[in-house]
Structures are given as C-alpha cells and as structure tokens.
C-alpha cells in the first residue's frame, strides 16, 4: 500500500508543478497555492536569485546577470534555443543511462524505449517548426489581406500607420521591436523560440506547450513504473518489512526505496540499507485571498468561465467583436483567417 502512495505522491507533485507553471495565472486559481507556485516559478525564484547575487557579489554581480538577461531575452539570438535543446537532450540522455537498463521490466515493455524517443523527437520537431515558421509578417504586399481579415472595431483598434514599417496597422497586429517587423494577431515575442508568436504560428506554439505537458506526464508515469517494477522484482518492501523490521509505511520505507537504482546486487544492497538516512523537505506557500470590498466573493468556477476579466470593472466596451466564443476562437487559431482557401478565393474575386 505504501508503494502505491509513493507513486501517487510522485505523480501529484510533478503534475502540480506543471499545472502551476502553465495555468497558475488563470482566474480559477487566484488566491490558491497553484497561483503562489506559479508566481514563484515565473517571477519569485528569479528575484530571490538576484537578491542572492547582489548580497554575495554586490551591484557588479547583479548588473552582470541583468546584462546576460538582456542579451538572451531582449534581443534576437539563438542562446535560449540552444539552452532548450541542451536541456531536452541532457534529460533524455540521463533517462537512457539510468532507466533503459530496466526496460523491459515488470510493468513496462520494450516498446517504451522507442516510444520515449519518438515523444522527444516530436517535441523537438514542434519546437523547430514554431521557431522557424512565419508568425504572420505584415508587409506592403499583403497588408490588404490582413486589413480584411481583422477589421477595426474603432474602440480598441483604430486605423493607424506603423511609424516604422510605414504601412497601415491591421487590428490586433503589433510591431515587434526585437524582430523589427509587424506581426498579425500578435501574441508575444518568445525568447525560447527566438521568434514572434502570431497569427500563423500560434497553433504550433500551443501544440508545443500541450505536447511537452503530456511528455512530462508520460515521463513521470514511466519512471514511476520503472521504480515500482524494480521494487517488485527485488522484493525490497518484503525484505525490509519482514527481515529488517522496517515499518510498512511511506515515511519509513522512503529512504531505502530511493536508493533502489544504486543497488547492483543483494550484498551491496545490504550495505546501503544499513547506511541509509532519511531526509525530508517541506514547502509552504502563503495563500493570499483576493476579496473585493463591498462585494461578495465570486465563485472560482464562475470566474473561470466568464467571457472577460473586465466584468469586474466599469463596462466600457459593450461587445468585443473579436470574442466569437471559445470554439470559434480556437478554430481561428488552428486555421488562421488569412490562410483559409475560402478567404483567399473571396479576396481574389473582389480584387
């Protein structure tokens, strides 16, 4: 029973970190530990790191870190792309060296040797496609197409000219100072991709994020099953509880279980069993509840499904012409308006 709880805790911790990183800013998670973990991963950890550097090395060390940040994140260069490839390659190499010798095993078949390679390869392919695809560059020869695809609402977006490119700016487009170009339905400039995320490659970017989320879940489950298989094959829990008198509980067994992959035979296993020491760590997050003065607190489920975050403020725009519903907006991401055959056919006839 303890083994099952260990695997469940392992999976839940990994899933919590992934969900916190990707979804912690969603309204439904406001005022929860998920939101706190998200702030720590995306902002807090880096700030603590800067404070540490400042305390140890002074202003010179802090300025050096900020200079590196500027070079990597605020100007076009492949540094973060190379870092991503190094991370994914090193991680896969470590998994191959430490876990593949146990595959096939008690719970995993040999197919996972090839499935894991295929999963990583697909992730890298999505990364490359997102990095080198056109995000939807607006130029003089295609600006009319984007003006038709994204009309002005004359509230948020009004007719104007890009002062740099000297062409009209379609609604929802933006001039990226890093790439020095206007991008249709601009989302953001991604340093990891060294590319803008816009109308034409948002679909690839979302596929990249979703695939890596699934890859993390797959890796967590697979490694957990490798560990469970080794415990089953070596009968470690049985030996510990019956012959060495270790309590059949997660807290008592954990220090011994984590050393499984270091034991090559029963003799070395006995030696490490005597020398094992338990180590535990705990992470506490302060939960700051967000309340609105003079107004009952809104249900988190209701806040998640509301159409706009602007409902809590004074209504300025009665109808968002670009909000066509979740599924229609998702369809527009997967099949951008300016690339559809029906739209191009209509444009050619009108021209």
Short mmCIF file of C-alpha atoms in Angstrom, two decimals:
data_model
loop_
_atom_site.label_atom_id
_atom_site.label_comp_id
_atom_site.label_asym_id
_atom_site.label_seq_id
_atom_site.Cartn_x
_atom_site.Cartn_y
_atom_site.Cartn_z
CA UNK A 1 0.00 0.00 0.00
CA UNK A 2 2.88 2.34 0.81
CA UNK A 3 4.35 1.85 -2.66
CA UNK A 4 1.12 2.91 -4.28
CA UNK A 5 1.01 6.06 -2.18
CA UNK A 6 4.61 6.85 -3.06
CA UNK A 7 3.83 6.66 -6.78
CA UNK A 8 0.67 8.72 -6.36
CA UNK A 9 2.56 11.45 -4.44
CA UNK A 10 5.33 11.44 -7.06
CA UNK A 11 2.82 11.96 -9.85
CA UNK A 12 0.78 14.58 -7.99
CA UNK A 13 3.84 16.70 -7.17
CA UNK A 14 5.02 16.67 -10.78
CA UNK A 15 1.54 17.40 -12.10
CA UNK A 16 1.11 20.26 -9.61
CA UNK A 17 4.34 21.92 -10.73
CA UNK A 18 3.46 21.59 -14.43
CA UNK A 19 -0.11 22.87 -13.96
CA UNK A 20 1.12 25.72 -11.73
CA UNK A 21 3.66 26.83 -14.33
CA UNK A 22 1.31 26.67 -17.32
CA UNK A 23 -2.07 27.57 -15.77
CA UNK A 24 -1.34 29.33 -12.47
CA UNK A 25 -2.44 32.73 -13.80
CA UNK A 26 -5.95 31.54 -14.69
CA UNK A 27 -8.77 33.24 -12.72
CA UNK A 28 -9.95 29.96 -11.21
CA UNK A 29 -6.61 29.56 -9.40
CA UNK A 30 -6.43 33.10 -7.94
CA UNK A 31 -5.76 33.01 -4.22
CA UNK A 32 -4.75 29.34 -4.24
CA UNK A 33 -1.40 27.55 -3.80
CA UNK A 34 -1.35 26.97 -7.59
CA UNK A 35 -1.21 30.74 -8.13
CA UNK A 36 1.51 31.13 -5.47
CA UNK A 37 3.64 28.39 -7.02
CA UNK A 38 3.17 30.00 -10.44
CA UNK A 39 4.41 33.38 -9.14
CA UNK A 40 7.41 31.71 -7.52
CA UNK A 41 8.35 29.76 -10.67
CA UNK A 42 7.85 32.64 -13.11
CA UNK A 43 8.94 35.62 -11.01
CA UNK A 44 9.78 34.95 -7.36
CA UNK A 45 12.61 32.46 -7.86
CA UNK A 46 14.44 34.83 -10.22
CA UNK A 47 14.02 37.76 -7.83
CA UNK A 48 15.42 35.71 -4.94
CA UNK A 49 18.30 34.71 -7.19
CA UNK A 50 19.04 38.38 -7.99
CA UNK A 51 18.96 39.25 -4.29
CA UNK A 52 21.37 36.42 -3.54
CA UNK A 53 23.77 37.56 -6.27
CA UNK A 54 23.53 41.14 -5.01
CA UNK A 55 24.24 40.09 -1.43
CA UNK A 56 27.27 37.97 -2.40
CA UNK A 57 28.78 39.91 -5.31
CA UNK A 58 27.24 43.36 -4.95
CA UNK A 59 25.98 45.61 -7.75
CA UNK A 60 28.60 44.35 -10.19
CA UNK A 61 27.26 40.81 -9.98
CA UNK A 62 23.64 41.97 -10.31
CA UNK A 63 24.46 44.11 -13.34
CA UNK A 64 26.24 41.17 -14.96
CA UNK A 65 23.17 38.94 -14.54
CA UNK A 66 20.91 41.67 -15.91
CA UNK A 67 23.23 42.10 -18.89
CA UNK A 68 23.05 38.38 -19.63
CA UNK A 69 19.26 38.52 -19.29
CA UNK A 70 19.09 41.43 -21.73
CA UNK A 71 21.30 39.66 -24.26
CA UNK A 72 19.35 36.39 -24.04
CA UNK A 73 15.78 37.73 -23.77
CA UNK A 74 15.67 41.27 -25.18
CA UNK A 75 17.45 40.89 -28.49
CA UNK A 76 17.23 38.25 -31.23
CA UNK A 77 19.75 35.44 -30.73
CA UNK A 78 19.71 31.62 -30.52
CA UNK A 79 21.02 31.34 -26.95
CA UNK A 80 17.71 30.19 -25.39
CA UNK A 81 17.09 27.85 -28.31
CA UNK A 82 20.42 26.16 -27.66
CA UNK A 83 19.65 26.01 -23.93
CA UNK A 84 16.32 24.29 -24.64
CA UNK A 85 18.00 21.71 -26.89
CA UNK A 86 20.69 21.16 -24.24
CA UNK A 87 18.07 20.66 -21.51
CA UNK A 88 15.94 18.23 -23.51
CA UNK A 89 18.98 16.35 -24.81
CA UNK A 90 20.68 16.07 -21.41
CA UNK A 91 17.46 14.98 -19.71
CA UNK A 92 16.83 12.27 -22.29
CA UNK A 93 20.46 11.09 -22.06
CA UNK A 94 20.22 10.78 -18.27
CA UNK A 95 16.97 8.82 -18.56
CA UNK A 96 18.53 6.49 -21.13
CA UNK A 97 21.61 5.84 -18.98
CA UNK A 98 19.73 5.36 -15.71
CA UNK A 99 16.42 3.76 -16.70
CA UNK A 100 16.72 1.95 -20.04
CA UNK A 101 18.61 -0.93 -18.43
CA UNK A 102 15.37 -1.71 -16.56
CA UNK A 103 13.20 -1.61 -19.71
CA UNK A 104 11.62 -4.01 -20.45
CA UNK A 105 10.69 -4.55 -16.83
CA UNK A 106 7.93 -5.81 -14.59
CA UNK A 107 5.44 -3.13 -15.71
CA UNK A 108 6.94 -1.65 -18.90
CA UNK A 109 7.50 -3.39 -22.23
CA UNK A 110 10.37 -2.74 -24.63
CA UNK A 111 8.14 -0.53 -26.79
CA UNK A 112 8.72 2.33 -24.34
CA UNK A 113 12.37 2.54 -25.42
CA UNK A 114 11.15 3.62 -28.85
CA UNK A 115 8.04 5.47 -27.69
CA UNK A 116 10.10 7.75 -25.46
CA UNK A 117 12.47 8.59 -28.31
CA UNK A 118 9.53 9.30 -30.62
CA UNK A 119 7.89 11.52 -27.98
CA UNK A 120 11.05 13.60 -27.53
CA UNK A 121 11.57 13.81 -31.31
CA UNK A 122 8.02 15.14 -31.82
CA UNK A 123 8.63 17.76 -29.12
CA UNK A 124 11.82 18.93 -30.82
CA UNK A 125 10.06 18.97 -34.20
CA UNK A 126 7.29 21.22 -32.82
CA UNK A 127 9.97 23.44 -31.30
CA UNK A 128 11.75 23.83 -34.63
CA UNK A 129 8.54 24.43 -36.57
CA UNK A 130 7.47 27.15 -34.11
CA UNK A 131 10.93 28.72 -34.11
CA UNK A 132 11.37 28.99 -37.87
CA UNK A 133 7.81 29.47 -39.12
CA UNK A 134 6.43 32.82 -40.27
CA UNK A 135 4.34 34.29 -37.42
CA UNK A 136 2.30 36.32 -39.86
CA UNK A 137 4.56 39.12 -41.05
CA UNK A 138 2.60 42.10 -42.33
CA UNK A 139 4.20 43.67 -45.41
CA UNK A 140 3.15 46.13 -48.07
CA UNK A 141 2.18 43.34 -50.47
CA UNK A 142 -0.12 41.52 -48.02
CA UNK A 143 -1.38 44.27 -45.69
CA UNK A 144 -4.71 44.49 -47.54
CA UNK A 145 -5.36 40.82 -46.78
CA UNK A 146 -4.82 41.34 -43.07
CA UNK A 147 -6.90 44.53 -43.05
CA UNK A 148 -9.80 42.50 -44.42
CA UNK A 149 -9.21 39.59 -42.07
CA UNK A 150 -9.05 41.77 -38.94
CA UNK A 151 -11.23 44.89 -39.30
CA UNK A 152 -11.05 47.77 -36.83
CA UNK A 153 -13.61 47.96 -34.03
CA UNK A 154 -12.94 51.70 -33.65
CA UNK A 155 -12.85 51.24 -29.89
CA UNK A 156 -9.69 49.36 -29.01
CA UNK A 157 -8.23 49.30 -32.50
CA UNK A 158 -8.48 52.26 -34.85
CA UNK A 159 -7.00 52.94 -38.24
CA UNK A 160 -3.36 53.98 -37.94
CA UNK A 161 0.00 53.55 -39.59
CA UNK A 162 3.06 51.76 -38.24
CA UNK A 163 5.68 54.52 -37.83
CA UNK A 164 8.50 52.05 -38.53
CA UNK A 165 7.18 49.97 -41.43
CA UNK A 166 5.19 52.87 -42.92
CA UNK A 167 2.19 50.65 -43.70
CA UNK A 168 -1.34 50.52 -42.20
CA UNK A 169 -1.59 48.51 -38.97
CA UNK A 170 -4.33 45.84 -39.08
CA UNK A 171 -6.35 45.35 -35.92
CA UNK A 172 -4.64 43.13 -33.31
CA UNK A 173 -1.26 43.49 -35.05
CA UNK A 174 1.87 44.91 -33.41
CA UNK A 175 5.33 45.98 -34.44
CA UNK A 176 7.92 43.80 -32.69
CA UNK A 177 10.98 45.84 -31.83
CA UNK A 178 13.13 42.70 -31.49
CA UNK A 179 12.27 41.26 -34.91
CA UNK A 180 11.74 44.71 -36.47
CA UNK A 181 8.54 43.72 -38.25
CA UNK A 182 4.76 43.99 -37.88
CA UNK A 183 3.05 40.74 -36.90
CA UNK A 184 -0.63 39.94 -37.48
CA UNK A 185 -2.65 38.96 -34.39
CA UNK A 186 0.50 39.43 -32.35
CA UNK A 187 0.63 37.44 -29.10
CA UNK A 188 4.18 37.85 -27.80
CA UNK A 189 7.83 37.52 -28.71
CA UNK A 190 9.13 34.21 -27.34
CA UNK A 191 12.82 34.23 -26.45
CA UNK A 192 12.89 30.43 -26.28
CA UNK A 193 11.74 30.27 -29.89
CA UNK A 194 13.71 33.36 -30.97
CA UNK A 195 10.56 34.22 -32.88
CA UNK A 196 7.30 36.10 -32.56
CA UNK A 197 4.11 34.18 -31.83
CA UNK A 198 1.38 35.49 -34.10
CA UNK A 199 -1.47 34.54 -36.41
CA UNK A 200 0.32 31.89 -38.44
CA UNK A 201 2.30 30.02 -35.77
CA UNK A 202 0.18 30.28 -32.60
CA UNK A 203 -1.16 26.80 -33.43
CA UNK A 204 2.36 25.36 -33.47
CA UNK A 205 3.24 27.13 -30.23
CA UNK A 206 0.14 25.78 -28.43
CA UNK A 207 0.84 22.30 -29.81
CA UNK A 208 4.41 22.59 -28.48
CA UNK A 209 3.15 23.50 -24.98
CA UNK A 210 0.48 20.78 -24.94
CA UNK A 211 2.89 18.11 -26.19
CA UNK A 212 5.50 18.95 -23.55
CA UNK A 213 2.80 18.90 -20.87
CA UNK A 214 1.83 15.39 -21.99
CA UNK A 215 5.52 14.46 -22.26
CA UNK A 216 6.05 15.41 -18.60
CA UNK A 217 3.09 13.27 -17.55
CA UNK A 218 4.30 10.33 -19.65
CA UNK A 219 7.82 10.60 -18.26
CA UNK A 220 6.56 10.81 -14.68
CA UNK A 221 4.38 7.73 -15.03
CA UNK A 222 7.05 5.75 -16.91
CA UNK A 223 9.80 6.47 -14.35
CA UNK A 224 7.37 5.69 -11.54
CA UNK A 225 6.58 2.32 -13.13
CA UNK A 226 10.30 1.59 -13.58
CA UNK A 227 10.80 2.23 -9.88
CA UNK A 228 7.75 0.15 -8.96
CA UNK A 229 8.97 -2.67 -11.17
CA UNK A 230 12.38 -2.76 -9.50
CA UNK A 231 10.77 -2.82 -6.08
CA UNK A 232 8.59 -5.71 -7.19
CA UNK A 233 11.39 -7.70 -8.83
CA UNK A 234 13.79 -7.32 -5.89
CA UNK A 235 11.04 -7.76 -3.30
CA UNK A 236 12.54 -4.80 -1.46
CA UNK A 237 9.45 -3.91 0.54
CA UNK A 238 9.01 -7.53 1.64
CA UNK A 239 12.66 -7.86 2.70
CA UNK A 240 12.68 -4.54 4.56
CA UNK A 241 9.50 -5.20 6.50
CA UNK A 242 9.92 -8.93 7.20
CA UNK A 243 13.68 -9.37 7.67
CA UNK A 244 14.81 -5.92 8.83
CA UNK A 245 11.79 -4.84 10.82
CA UNK A 246 11.20 -1.57 8.92
CA UNK A 247 7.67 -0.24 9.40
CA UNK A 248 5.40 -0.73 6.41
CA UNK A 249 4.82 2.99 5.95
CA UNK A 250 5.85 5.54 3.34
CA UNK A 251 7.94 7.57 5.79
CA UNK A 252 9.92 4.55 6.96
CA UNK A 253 10.43 2.93 3.55
CA UNK A 254 11.18 6.08 1.50
CA UNK A 255 14.89 6.47 2.48
CA UNK A 256 15.55 2.91 1.34
CA UNK A 257 13.37 2.92 -1.75
CA UNK A 258 15.04 5.99 -3.28
CA UNK A 259 18.35 4.10 -3.35
CA UNK A 260 16.95 1.22 -5.47
CA UNK A 261 18.85 2.08 -8.64
CA UNK A 262 22.18 2.18 -6.77
CA UNK A 263 21.91 -1.45 -5.70
CA UNK A 264 23.52 -3.82 -8.18
CA UNK A 265 23.27 -6.98 -6.10
CA UNK A 266 22.00 -8.19 -2.76
CA UNK A 267 25.31 -7.70 -0.89
CA UNK A 268 25.74 -4.04 -1.84
CA UNK A 269 22.03 -3.60 -1.17
CA UNK A 270 22.51 -4.82 2.44
CA UNK A 271 25.40 -2.40 2.97
CA UNK A 272 23.47 0.58 1.67
CA UNK A 273 20.46 -0.44 3.74
CA UNK A 274 22.46 -0.06 6.96
CA UNK A 275 23.93 3.31 5.90
CA UNK A 276 20.68 4.83 4.66
CA UNK A 277 19.43 8.01 6.32
CA UNK A 278 16.08 9.61 5.88
CA UNK A 279 15.81 13.10 4.51
CA UNK A 280 12.61 15.07 4.13
CA UNK A 281 11.77 18.52 2.85
CA UNK A 282 8.62 20.64 3.02
CA UNK A 283 7.47 23.64 1.04
CA UNK A 284 4.92 26.06 2.49
CA UNK A 285 3.15 28.66 0.41
CA UNK A 286 1.35 31.69 1.79
CA UNK A 287 -2.13 31.93 0.36
CA UNK A 288 -3.32 35.48 -0.08
CA UNK A 289 -7.05 35.63 -0.65
CA UNK A 290 -8.32 38.27 -3.00
CA UNK A 291 -11.50 39.97 -1.90
CA UNK A 292 -13.45 42.85 -3.32
CA UNK A 293 -14.56 45.46 -0.81
CA UNK A 294 -18.32 45.78 -0.55
CA UNK A 295 -18.95 42.87 -2.92
CA UNK A 296 -19.47 39.14 -2.18
CA UNK A 297 -16.61 36.95 -3.28
CA UNK A 298 -17.22 35.44 -6.70
CA UNK A 299 -17.23 31.70 -7.24
CA UNK A 300 -13.97 30.50 -8.78
CA UNK A 301 -15.82 28.31 -11.25
CA UNK A 302 -17.90 31.30 -12.34
CA UNK A 303 -14.81 33.47 -12.71
CA UNK A 304 -13.14 30.79 -14.83
CA UNK A 305 -15.99 30.57 -17.33
CA UNK A 306 -16.74 34.26 -17.62
CA UNK A 307 -16.00 35.73 -21.03
CA UNK A 308 -13.78 38.61 -19.96
CA UNK A 309 -11.76 39.72 -16.95
CA UNK A 310 -13.16 43.21 -17.48
CA UNK A 311 -16.54 42.29 -15.95
CA UNK A 312 -15.36 43.41 -12.52
CA UNK A 313 -14.63 46.89 -13.80
CA UNK A 314 -16.81 49.59 -15.30
CA UNK A 315 -18.19 48.41 -18.64
CA UNK A 316 -16.58 50.42 -21.42
CA UNK A 317 -16.95 48.06 -24.35
CA UNK A 318 -20.40 46.54 -24.66
CA UNK A 319 -19.36 43.83 -27.10
CA UNK A 320 -15.94 42.50 -28.03
CA UNK A 321 -16.14 41.86 -31.76
CA UNK A 322 -13.06 39.62 -31.57
CA UNK A 323 -14.56 37.32 -28.92
CA UNK A 324 -16.58 34.87 -31.01
CA UNK A 325 -16.77 32.10 -28.42
CA UNK A 326 -14.24 29.55 -27.23
CA UNK A 327 -14.59 27.02 -30.04
CA UNK A 328 -14.73 29.60 -32.83
CA UNK A 329 -11.66 31.39 -31.44
CA UNK A 330 -9.85 28.07 -31.17
CA UNK A 331 -10.80 27.29 -34.77
CA UNK A 332 -9.34 30.65 -35.78
CA UNK A 333 -6.06 29.76 -34.05
CA UNK A 334 -5.80 26.37 -35.77
CA UNK A 335 -6.96 27.71 -39.13
CA UNK A 336 -5.95 31.41 -39.37
CA UNK A 337 -8.38 33.60 -41.27
CA UNK A 338 -5.84 34.93 -43.78
CA UNK A 339 -4.72 31.41 -44.79
CA UNK A 340 -8.13 29.88 -45.49
CA UNK A 341 -8.88 28.99 -49.09
CA UNK A 342 -12.36 30.50 -48.83
CA UNK A 343 -10.94 33.83 -47.71
CA UNK A 344 -8.28 33.90 -50.41
CA UNK A 345 -10.89 32.98 -53.04
CA UNK A 346 -13.15 35.80 -51.85
CA UNK A 347 -10.27 38.28 -51.96
CA UNK A 348 -9.29 37.29 -55.49
CA UNK A 349 -12.84 37.73 -56.73
CA UNK A 350 -13.26 41.10 -55.03
CA UNK A 351 -9.92 42.24 -56.43
#
